[in-house]
Short mmCIF file of C-alpha atoms in Angstrom, two decimals:
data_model
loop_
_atom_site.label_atom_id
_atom_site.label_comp_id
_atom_site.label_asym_id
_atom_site.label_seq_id
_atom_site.Cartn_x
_atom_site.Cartn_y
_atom_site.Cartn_z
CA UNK A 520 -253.43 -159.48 -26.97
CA UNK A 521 -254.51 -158.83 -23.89
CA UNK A 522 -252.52 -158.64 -20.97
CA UNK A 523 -253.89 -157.66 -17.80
CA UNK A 524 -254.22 -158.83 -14.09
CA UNK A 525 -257.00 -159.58 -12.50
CA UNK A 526 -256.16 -160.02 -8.89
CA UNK A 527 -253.64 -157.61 -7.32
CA UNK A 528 -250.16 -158.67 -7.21
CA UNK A 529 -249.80 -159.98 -3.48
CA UNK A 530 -252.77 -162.72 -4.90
CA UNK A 531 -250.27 -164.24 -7.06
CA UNK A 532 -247.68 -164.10 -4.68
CA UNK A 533 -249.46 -165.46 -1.96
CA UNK A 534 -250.81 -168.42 -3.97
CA UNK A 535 -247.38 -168.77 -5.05
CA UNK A 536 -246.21 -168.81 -1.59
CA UNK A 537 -248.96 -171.81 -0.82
CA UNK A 538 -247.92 -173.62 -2.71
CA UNK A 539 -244.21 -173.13 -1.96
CA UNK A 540 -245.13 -173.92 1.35
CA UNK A 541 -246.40 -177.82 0.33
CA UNK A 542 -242.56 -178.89 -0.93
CA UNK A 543 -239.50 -179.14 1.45
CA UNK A 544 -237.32 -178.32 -1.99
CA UNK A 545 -237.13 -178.64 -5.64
CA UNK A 546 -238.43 -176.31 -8.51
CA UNK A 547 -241.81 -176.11 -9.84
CA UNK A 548 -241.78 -175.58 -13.67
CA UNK A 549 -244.92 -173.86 -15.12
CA UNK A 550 -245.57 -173.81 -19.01
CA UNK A 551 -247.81 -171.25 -20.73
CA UNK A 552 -249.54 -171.93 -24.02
CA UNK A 553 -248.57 -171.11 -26.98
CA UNK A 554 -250.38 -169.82 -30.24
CA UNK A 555 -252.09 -172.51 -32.14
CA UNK A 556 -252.69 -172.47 -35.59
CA UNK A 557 -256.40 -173.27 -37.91
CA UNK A 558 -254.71 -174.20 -41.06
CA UNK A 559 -251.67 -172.50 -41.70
CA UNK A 560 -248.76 -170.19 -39.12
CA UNK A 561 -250.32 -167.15 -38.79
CA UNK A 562 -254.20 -167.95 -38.58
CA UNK A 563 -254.60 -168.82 -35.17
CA UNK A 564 -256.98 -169.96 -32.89
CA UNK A 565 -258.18 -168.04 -30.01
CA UNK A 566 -255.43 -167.62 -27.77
CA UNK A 567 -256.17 -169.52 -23.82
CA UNK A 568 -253.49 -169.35 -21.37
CA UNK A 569 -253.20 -172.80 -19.46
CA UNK A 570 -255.10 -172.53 -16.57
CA UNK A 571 -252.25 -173.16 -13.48
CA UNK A 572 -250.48 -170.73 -15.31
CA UNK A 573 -252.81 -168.12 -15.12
CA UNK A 574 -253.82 -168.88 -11.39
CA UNK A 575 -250.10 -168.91 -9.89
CA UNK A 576 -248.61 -166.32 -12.76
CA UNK A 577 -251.46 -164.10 -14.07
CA UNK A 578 -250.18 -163.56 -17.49
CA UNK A 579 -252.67 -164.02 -20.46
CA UNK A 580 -249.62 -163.93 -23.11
CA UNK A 581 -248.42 -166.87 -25.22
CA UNK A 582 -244.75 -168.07 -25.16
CA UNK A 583 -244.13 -168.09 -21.42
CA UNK A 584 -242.53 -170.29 -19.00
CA UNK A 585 -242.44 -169.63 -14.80
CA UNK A 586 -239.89 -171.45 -12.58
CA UNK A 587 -240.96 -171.87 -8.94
CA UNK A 588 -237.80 -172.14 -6.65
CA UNK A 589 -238.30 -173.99 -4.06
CA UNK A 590 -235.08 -173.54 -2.05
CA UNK A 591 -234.24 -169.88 -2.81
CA UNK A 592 -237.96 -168.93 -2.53
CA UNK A 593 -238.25 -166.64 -5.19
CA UNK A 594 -240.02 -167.50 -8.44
CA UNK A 595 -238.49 -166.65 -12.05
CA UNK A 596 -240.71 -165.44 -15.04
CA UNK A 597 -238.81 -166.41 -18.67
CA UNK A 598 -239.89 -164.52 -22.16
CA UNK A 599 -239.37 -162.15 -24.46
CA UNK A 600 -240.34 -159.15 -25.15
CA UNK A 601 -242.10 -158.06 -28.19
CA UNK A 602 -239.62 -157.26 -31.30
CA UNK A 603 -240.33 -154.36 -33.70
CA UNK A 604 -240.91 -157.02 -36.71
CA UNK A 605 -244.27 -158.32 -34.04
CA UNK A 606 -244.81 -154.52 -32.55
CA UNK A 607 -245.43 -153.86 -36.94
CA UNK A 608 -248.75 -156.43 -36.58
CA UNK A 609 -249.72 -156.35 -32.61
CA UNK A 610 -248.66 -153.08 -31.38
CA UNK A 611 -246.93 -152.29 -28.72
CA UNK A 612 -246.83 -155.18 -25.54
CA UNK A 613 -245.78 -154.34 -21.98
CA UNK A 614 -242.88 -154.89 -21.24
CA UNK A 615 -241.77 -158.28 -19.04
CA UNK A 616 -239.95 -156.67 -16.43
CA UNK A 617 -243.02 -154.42 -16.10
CA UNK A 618 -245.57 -157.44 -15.97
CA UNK A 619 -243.14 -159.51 -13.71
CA UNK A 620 -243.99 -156.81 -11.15
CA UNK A 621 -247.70 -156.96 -11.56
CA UNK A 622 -246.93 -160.78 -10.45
CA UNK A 623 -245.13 -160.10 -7.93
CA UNK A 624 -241.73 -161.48 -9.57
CA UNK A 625 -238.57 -159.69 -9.54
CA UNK A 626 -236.63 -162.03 -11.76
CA UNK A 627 -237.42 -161.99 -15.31
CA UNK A 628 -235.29 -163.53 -17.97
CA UNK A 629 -234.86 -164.56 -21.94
CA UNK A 630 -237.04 -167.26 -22.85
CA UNK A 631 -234.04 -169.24 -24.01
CA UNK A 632 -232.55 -169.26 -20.89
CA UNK A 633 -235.29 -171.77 -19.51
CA UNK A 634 -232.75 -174.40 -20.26
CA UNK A 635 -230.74 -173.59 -17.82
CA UNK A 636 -233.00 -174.00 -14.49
CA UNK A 637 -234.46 -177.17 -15.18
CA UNK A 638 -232.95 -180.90 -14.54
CA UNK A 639 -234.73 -183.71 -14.11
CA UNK A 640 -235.65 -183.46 -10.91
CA UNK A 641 -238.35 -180.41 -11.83
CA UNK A 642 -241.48 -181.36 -11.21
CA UNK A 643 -244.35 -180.82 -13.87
CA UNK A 644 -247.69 -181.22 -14.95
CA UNK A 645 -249.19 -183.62 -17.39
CA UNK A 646 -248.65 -182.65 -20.86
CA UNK A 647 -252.05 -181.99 -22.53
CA UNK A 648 -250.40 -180.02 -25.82
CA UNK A 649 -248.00 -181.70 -28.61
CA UNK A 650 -245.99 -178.27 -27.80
CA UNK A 651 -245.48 -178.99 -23.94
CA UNK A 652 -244.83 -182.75 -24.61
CA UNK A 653 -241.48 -181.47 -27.44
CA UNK A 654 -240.26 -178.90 -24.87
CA UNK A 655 -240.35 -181.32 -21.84
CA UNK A 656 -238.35 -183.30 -23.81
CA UNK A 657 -236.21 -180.90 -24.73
CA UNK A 658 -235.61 -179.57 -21.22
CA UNK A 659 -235.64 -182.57 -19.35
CA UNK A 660 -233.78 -184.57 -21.48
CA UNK A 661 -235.92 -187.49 -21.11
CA UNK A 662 -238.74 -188.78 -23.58
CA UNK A 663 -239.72 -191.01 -20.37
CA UNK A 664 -240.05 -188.00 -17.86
CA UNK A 665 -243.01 -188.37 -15.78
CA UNK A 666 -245.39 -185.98 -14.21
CA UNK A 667 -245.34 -185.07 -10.63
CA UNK A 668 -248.27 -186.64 -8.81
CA UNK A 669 -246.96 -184.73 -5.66
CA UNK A 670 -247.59 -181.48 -7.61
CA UNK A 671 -250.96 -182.62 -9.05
CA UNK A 672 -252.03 -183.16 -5.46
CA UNK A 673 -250.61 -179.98 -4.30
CA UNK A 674 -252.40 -177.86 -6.72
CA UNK A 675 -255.93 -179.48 -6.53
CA UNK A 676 -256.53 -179.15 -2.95
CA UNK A 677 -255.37 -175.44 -3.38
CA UNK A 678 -257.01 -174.58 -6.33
CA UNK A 679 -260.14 -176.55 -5.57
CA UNK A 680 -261.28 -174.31 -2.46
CA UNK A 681 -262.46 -170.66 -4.63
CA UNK A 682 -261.58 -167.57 -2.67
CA UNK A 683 -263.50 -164.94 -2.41
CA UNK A 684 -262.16 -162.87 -5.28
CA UNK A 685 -262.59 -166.02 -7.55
CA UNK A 686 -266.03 -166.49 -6.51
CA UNK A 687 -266.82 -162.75 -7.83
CA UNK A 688 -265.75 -163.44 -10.91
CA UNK A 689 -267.28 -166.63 -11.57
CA UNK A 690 -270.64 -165.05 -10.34
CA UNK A 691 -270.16 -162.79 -12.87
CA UNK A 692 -269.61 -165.73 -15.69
CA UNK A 693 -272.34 -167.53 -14.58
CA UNK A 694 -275.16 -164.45 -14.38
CA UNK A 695 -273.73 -163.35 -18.12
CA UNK A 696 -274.49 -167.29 -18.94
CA UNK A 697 -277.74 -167.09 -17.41
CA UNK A 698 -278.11 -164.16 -19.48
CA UNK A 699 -277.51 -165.53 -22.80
CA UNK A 700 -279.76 -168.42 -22.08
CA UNK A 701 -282.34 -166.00 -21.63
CA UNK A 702 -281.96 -164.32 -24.84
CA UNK A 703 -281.57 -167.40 -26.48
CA UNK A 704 -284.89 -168.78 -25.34
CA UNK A 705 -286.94 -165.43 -25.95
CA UNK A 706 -285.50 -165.53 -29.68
CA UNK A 707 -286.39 -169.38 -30.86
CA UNK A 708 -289.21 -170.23 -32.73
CA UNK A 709 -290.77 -172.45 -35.38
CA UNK A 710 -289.03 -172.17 -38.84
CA UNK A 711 -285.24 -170.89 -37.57
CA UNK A 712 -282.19 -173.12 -37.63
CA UNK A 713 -280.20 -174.18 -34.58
CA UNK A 714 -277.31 -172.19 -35.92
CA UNK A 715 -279.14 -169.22 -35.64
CA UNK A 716 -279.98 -169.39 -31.82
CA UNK A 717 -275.89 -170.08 -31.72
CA UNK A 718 -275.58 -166.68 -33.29
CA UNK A 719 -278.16 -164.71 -31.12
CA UNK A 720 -275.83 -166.61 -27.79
CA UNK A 721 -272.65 -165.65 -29.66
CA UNK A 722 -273.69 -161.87 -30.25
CA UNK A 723 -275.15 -161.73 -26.19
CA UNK A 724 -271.41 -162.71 -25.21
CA UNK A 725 -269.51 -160.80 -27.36
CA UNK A 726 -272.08 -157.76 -26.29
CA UNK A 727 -270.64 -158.28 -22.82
CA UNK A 728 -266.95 -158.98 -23.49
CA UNK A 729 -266.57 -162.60 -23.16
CA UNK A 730 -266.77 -165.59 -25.14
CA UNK A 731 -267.81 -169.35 -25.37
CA UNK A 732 -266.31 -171.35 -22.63
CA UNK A 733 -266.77 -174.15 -24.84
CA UNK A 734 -268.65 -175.22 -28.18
CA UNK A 735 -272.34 -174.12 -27.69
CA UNK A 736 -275.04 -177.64 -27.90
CA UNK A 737 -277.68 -175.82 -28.90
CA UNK A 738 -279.84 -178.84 -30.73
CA UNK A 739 -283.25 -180.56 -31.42
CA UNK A 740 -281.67 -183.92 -30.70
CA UNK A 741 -280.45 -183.51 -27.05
CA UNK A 742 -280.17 -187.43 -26.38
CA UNK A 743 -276.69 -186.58 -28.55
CA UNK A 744 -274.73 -185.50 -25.47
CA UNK A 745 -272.51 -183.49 -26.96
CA UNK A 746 -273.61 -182.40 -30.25
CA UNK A 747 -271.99 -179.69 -32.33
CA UNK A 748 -274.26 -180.02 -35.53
CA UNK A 749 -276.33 -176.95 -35.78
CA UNK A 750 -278.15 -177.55 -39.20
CA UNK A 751 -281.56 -178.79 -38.40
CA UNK A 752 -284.76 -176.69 -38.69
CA UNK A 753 -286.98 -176.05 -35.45
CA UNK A 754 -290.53 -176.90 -35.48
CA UNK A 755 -293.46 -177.00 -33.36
CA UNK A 756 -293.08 -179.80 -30.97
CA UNK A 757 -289.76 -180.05 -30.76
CA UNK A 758 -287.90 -180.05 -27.49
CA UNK A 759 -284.67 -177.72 -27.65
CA UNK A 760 -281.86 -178.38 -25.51
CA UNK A 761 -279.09 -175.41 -24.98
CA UNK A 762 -275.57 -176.18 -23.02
CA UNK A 763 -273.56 -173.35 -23.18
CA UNK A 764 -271.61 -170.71 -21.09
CA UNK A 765 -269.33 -168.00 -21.43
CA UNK A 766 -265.44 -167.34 -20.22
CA UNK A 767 -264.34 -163.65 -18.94
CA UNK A 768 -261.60 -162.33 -20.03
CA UNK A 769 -259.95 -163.60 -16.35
CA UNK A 770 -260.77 -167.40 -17.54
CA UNK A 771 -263.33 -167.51 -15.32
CA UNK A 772 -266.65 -169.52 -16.99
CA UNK A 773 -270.21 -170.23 -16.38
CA UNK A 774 -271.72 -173.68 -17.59
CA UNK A 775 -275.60 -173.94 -17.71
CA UNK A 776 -278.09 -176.00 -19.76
CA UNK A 777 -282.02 -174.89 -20.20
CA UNK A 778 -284.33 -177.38 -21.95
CA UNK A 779 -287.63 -175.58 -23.57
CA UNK A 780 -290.41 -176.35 -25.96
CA UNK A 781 -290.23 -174.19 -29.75
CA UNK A 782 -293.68 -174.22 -29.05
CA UNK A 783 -293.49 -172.58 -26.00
CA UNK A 784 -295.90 -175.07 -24.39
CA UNK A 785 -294.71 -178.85 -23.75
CA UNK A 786 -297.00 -181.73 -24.39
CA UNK A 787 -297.88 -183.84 -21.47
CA UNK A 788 -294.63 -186.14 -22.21
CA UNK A 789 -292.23 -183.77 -22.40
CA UNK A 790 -293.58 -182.32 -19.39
CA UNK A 791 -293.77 -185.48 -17.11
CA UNK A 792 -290.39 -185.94 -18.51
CA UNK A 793 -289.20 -182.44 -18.05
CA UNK A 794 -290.51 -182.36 -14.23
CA UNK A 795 -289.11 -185.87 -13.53
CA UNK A 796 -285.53 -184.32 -14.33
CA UNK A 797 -286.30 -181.12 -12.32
CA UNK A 798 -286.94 -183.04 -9.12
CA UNK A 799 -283.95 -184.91 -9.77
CA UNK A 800 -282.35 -181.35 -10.01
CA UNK A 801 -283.84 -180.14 -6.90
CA UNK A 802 -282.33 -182.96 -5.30
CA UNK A 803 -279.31 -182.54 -6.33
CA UNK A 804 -279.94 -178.82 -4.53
CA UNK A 805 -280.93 -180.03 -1.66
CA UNK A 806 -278.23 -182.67 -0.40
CA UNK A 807 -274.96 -180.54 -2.20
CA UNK A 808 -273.36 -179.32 0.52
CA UNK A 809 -270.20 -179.57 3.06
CA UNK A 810 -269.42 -183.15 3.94
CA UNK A 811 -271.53 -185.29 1.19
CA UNK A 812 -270.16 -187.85 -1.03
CA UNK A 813 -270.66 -186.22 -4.11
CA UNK A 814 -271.28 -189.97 -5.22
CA UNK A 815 -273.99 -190.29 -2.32
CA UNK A 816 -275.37 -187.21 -4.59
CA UNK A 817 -275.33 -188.78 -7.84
CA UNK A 818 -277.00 -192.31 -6.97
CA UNK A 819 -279.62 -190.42 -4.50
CA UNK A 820 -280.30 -188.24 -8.06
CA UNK A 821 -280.60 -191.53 -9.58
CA UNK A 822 -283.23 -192.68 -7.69
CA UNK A 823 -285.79 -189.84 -8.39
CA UNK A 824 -284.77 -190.29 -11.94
CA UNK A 825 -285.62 -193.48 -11.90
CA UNK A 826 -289.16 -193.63 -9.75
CA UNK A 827 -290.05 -190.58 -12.22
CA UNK A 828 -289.27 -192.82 -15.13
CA UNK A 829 -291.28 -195.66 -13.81
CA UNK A 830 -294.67 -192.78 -12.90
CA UNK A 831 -294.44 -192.32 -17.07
CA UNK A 832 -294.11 -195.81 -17.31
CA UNK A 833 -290.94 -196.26 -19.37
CA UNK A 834 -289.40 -197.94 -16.11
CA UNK A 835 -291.13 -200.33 -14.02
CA UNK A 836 -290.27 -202.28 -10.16
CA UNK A 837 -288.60 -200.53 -7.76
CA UNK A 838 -286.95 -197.51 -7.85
CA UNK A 839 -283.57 -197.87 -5.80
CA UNK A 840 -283.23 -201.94 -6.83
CA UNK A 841 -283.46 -200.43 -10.41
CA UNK A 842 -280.56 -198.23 -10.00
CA UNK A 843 -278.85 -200.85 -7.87
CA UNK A 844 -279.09 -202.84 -11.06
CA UNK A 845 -277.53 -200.37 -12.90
CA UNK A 846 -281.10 -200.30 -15.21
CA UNK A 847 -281.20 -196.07 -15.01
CA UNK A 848 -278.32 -195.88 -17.17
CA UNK A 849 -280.65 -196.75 -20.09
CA UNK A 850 -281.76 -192.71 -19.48
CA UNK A 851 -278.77 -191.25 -17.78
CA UNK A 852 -275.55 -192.13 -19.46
CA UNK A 853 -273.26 -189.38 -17.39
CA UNK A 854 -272.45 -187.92 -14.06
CA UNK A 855 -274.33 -185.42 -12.51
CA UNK A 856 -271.91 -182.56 -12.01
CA UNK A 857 -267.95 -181.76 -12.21
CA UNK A 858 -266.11 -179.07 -10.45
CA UNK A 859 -265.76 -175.75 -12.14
CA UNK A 860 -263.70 -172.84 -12.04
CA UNK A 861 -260.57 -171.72 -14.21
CA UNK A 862 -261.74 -174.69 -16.28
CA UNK A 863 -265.49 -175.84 -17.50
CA UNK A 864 -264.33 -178.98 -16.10
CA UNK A 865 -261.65 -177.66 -13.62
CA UNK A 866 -258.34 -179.41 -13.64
CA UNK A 867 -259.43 -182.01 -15.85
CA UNK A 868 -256.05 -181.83 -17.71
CA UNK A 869 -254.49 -182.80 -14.25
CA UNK A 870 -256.70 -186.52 -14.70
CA UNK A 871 -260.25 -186.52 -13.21
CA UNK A 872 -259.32 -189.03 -11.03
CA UNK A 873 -256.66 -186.53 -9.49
CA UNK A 874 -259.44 -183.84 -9.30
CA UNK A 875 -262.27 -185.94 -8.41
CA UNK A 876 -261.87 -188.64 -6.68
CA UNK A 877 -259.65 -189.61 -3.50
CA UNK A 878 -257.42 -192.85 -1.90
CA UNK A 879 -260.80 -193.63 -0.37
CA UNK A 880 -263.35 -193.08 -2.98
CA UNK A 881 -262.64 -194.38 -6.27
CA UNK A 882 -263.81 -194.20 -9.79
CA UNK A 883 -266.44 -196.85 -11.03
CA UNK A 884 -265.43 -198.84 -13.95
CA UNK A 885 -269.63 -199.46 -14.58
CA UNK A 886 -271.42 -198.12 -17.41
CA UNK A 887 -272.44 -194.56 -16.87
CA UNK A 888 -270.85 -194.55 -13.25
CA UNK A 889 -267.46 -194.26 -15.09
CA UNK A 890 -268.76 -190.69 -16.48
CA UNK A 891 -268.71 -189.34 -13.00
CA UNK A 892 -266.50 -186.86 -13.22
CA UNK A 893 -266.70 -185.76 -8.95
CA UNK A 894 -267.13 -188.52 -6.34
CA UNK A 895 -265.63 -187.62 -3.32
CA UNK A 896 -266.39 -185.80 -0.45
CA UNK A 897 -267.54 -181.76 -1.42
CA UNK A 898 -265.92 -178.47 0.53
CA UNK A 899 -267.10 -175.15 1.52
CA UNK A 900 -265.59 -173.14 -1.50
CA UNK A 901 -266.13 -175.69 -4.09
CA UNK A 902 -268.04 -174.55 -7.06
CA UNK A 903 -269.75 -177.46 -9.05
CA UNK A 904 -272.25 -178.41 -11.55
CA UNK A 905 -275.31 -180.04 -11.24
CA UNK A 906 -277.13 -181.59 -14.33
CA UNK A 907 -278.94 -184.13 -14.04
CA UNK A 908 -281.19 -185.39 -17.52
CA UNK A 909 -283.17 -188.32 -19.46
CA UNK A 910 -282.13 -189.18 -22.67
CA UNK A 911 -283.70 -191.47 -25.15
CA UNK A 912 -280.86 -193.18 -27.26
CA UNK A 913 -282.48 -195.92 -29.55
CA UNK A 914 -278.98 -197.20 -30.70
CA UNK A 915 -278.80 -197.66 -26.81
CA UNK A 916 -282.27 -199.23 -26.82
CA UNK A 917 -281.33 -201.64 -29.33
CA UNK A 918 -278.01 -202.46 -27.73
CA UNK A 919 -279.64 -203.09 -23.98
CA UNK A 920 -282.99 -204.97 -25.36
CA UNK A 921 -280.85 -207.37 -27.64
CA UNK A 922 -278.52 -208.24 -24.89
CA UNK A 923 -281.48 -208.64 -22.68
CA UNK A 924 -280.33 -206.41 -20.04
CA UNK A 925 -282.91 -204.66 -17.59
CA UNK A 926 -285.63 -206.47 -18.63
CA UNK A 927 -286.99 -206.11 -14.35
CA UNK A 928 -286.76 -203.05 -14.71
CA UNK A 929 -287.62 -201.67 -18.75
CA UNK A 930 -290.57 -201.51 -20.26
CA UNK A 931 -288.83 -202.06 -23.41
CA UNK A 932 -292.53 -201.80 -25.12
CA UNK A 933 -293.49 -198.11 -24.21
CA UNK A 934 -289.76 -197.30 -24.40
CA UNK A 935 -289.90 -198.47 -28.24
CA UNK A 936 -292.79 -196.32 -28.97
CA UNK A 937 -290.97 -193.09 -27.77
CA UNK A 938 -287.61 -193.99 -28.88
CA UNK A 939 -287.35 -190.53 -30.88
CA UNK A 940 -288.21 -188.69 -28.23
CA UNK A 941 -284.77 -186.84 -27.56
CA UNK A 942 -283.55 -185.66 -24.64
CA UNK A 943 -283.92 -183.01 -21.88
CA UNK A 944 -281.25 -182.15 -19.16
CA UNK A 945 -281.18 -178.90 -16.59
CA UNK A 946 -277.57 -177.45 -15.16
CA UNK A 947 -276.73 -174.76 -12.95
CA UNK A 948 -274.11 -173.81 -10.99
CA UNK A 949 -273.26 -174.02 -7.54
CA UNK A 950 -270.85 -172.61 -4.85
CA UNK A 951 -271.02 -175.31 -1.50
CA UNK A 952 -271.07 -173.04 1.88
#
């Protein structure tokens, strides 16, 4: 299991020290993860430290708590260390006291002495694992305990600005992702199977030490916007669709999608389409930076979605009344972007709305507007996605034309006739300066 720093030791203090710096008193309780088991104890899953953990402690082991002390300043690291029964099947493990001062910490105690620093006045994040929600309860006391939305906010507006050393290693992510898109494209052709290409992108990241940051879409049948299935047969024609990126060993992760014909040649659909989504990407390009609504972003994306879609004559009217209307959502069911980082979707186990959103811009409650992960205003440092695509859904044709909805701004006729055309959608990553 691997164990090792990434950042010096004064990082982790100083972010520590940050955040110490937000609270007047109290104690900060941080949970690690755990192992998590397939199908029976011992088979496990990949081990993934939580996130805030690993930002504010540093250690990628399982079974590990950190109390931040407020008052006394000082910051206590609970564990144990590895018994000769677990040395037998792992091998030998640093020892704690030895990785406490790689953190920075001086105080390391027995995991079972947890207990006895936290009350119910510890703050903590949301639960987002059975485990954390039966030791909270546990060491609070309290089935009822809530979550500290003072801590939430605390974190997020430190951990959403990426310093420099972060923004190295997410670089590095991202050009291993770009990378194994590469490959991936180069190696498809007529006649393979989708689960093939997921095994030339598995062997490019394993070649460089990392793995998937999440569960490759690599698919024929892109208008599915998150589809697993890897069984179907490429042929000539076909549009393939690839959303995938890889985590470092640091947690740091890339998240890009490529769209490209098997044939290596689009038709003239799939390229009006294909185009219509890249200007809608270039967009998206242009107007990111310091300032922006990342809303203002999304709709203004929208928009050249939309007078594209009317050019191949699937739309019709006016381009801005039509997404006004809320008619583009028949094509482009999600946001355009989320913050990244630690996380393919950073934070998101604080609550989107926590990490996305502010007092002053708020969440729509609107078909496809809802799936806006990032609305409010974007920062130097923040490192985003932007993916904007068209998909052709016919259950969602069905659904809209029945109901009667759009009918301005739909030409429900054409639409019909290329209602199995798929979908095509192009991400990349961004750092705002």
């Amino acid at each position: 299991m691997a164990s090792n720093f990434f950042f010096p030791s004064e990082t982790y203090k100083s972010r520590r020290q940050i955040l110490i710096n937000k609270f007047a008193t109290g104690k900060i309780l941080l949970l690690g993860n755990e192992e998590s088991s397939v199908n029976f104890e011992d088979n496990w899953y990949p081990f993934r430290q939580d996130s805030t953990f690993l930002y504010y402690i540093g250690i990628n082991l399982p079974s590990m708590a950190a109390i931040i002390d407020i008052d006394n300043q000082e910051t206590i690291l609970f564990g144990d260390d590895t018994s000769i029964d677990m040395v037998i099947w792992t091998g030998p493990q640093t020892p704690l006291s030895e990785l406490g001062q790689k953190a920075a910490i001086q105080k390391v105690l027995p995991l079972k002495e947890l207990e006895n620093h936290v009350d119910k006045h510890t703050m903590f994040l949301p639960r987002y694992r059975p485990e954390h929600t039966l030791k909270l309860e546990k060491l609070i006391g309290s089935k009822d305990a809530k979550h500290s939305l003072p801590l939430i906010h605390a974190i997020v507006s430190q951990r959403n600005i990426k310093s420099e050393e972060e923004i190295v290693e997410l670089d590095k992510a991202v050009s291993i992702s770009a990378g194994m898109h590469k490959a991936v494209i180069r190696a498809a052709k007529a006649g393979m199977k989708e689960y093939e290409l997921v095994g030339v992108a598995q062997k490019f990241a394993a070649d460089h030490g990392t793995r998937f940051a999440y569960p490759a879409i690599m698919t024929i049948h892109g208008e599915t916007l998150h589809n697993h299935y890897y069984g179907n047969t490429l042929s000539e024609g076909d549009v393939m669709l690839y959303d995938g990126g890889v985590e470092l060993e640091s947690g740091y992760c890339g998240d890009l999608t490529r769209t490209f014909p098997v044939s290596k040649k689009f038709t003239e659909l799939q390229a009006a389409v294909y185009n219509t989504v890249r200007n809608g990407y270039l967009k998206a390009r242009e107007i990111s930076r310091p300032g922006i609504a990342y809303k203002e972003v999304h709709f203004e994306v929208c928009k050249i979605l939309a007078a594209g879609l009317i050019e191949i004559g699937w739309m019709k009217g006016n381009a801005e009344e039509a997404v006004n209307a809320g008619a583009h959502t028949m094509f482009f069911q999600h946001g355009l972007g989320h913050m990244m980082g630690l996380d393919v979707h950073d934070m998101e186990n604080f609550g989107e709305n926590y990490v996305g959103y502010t007092d002053e811009i708020v969440r729509s409650t609107e078909f496809g507007s809802r799936s806006l992960r990032l609305g409010k205003k974007l920062e130097t440092g923040n490192v985003i996605t932007n993916e904007p695509g068209i998909y052709v859904i016919p259950q969602l044709i069905d659904k809209f034309q029945s109901e009667g909805k759009f009918k301005a701004f739909i030409n429900y006729e054409t639409l019909n006739e290329n209602r199995d055309f798929g979908g095509i959608r192009i991400e990349d990553d961004f750092l705002i300066t």
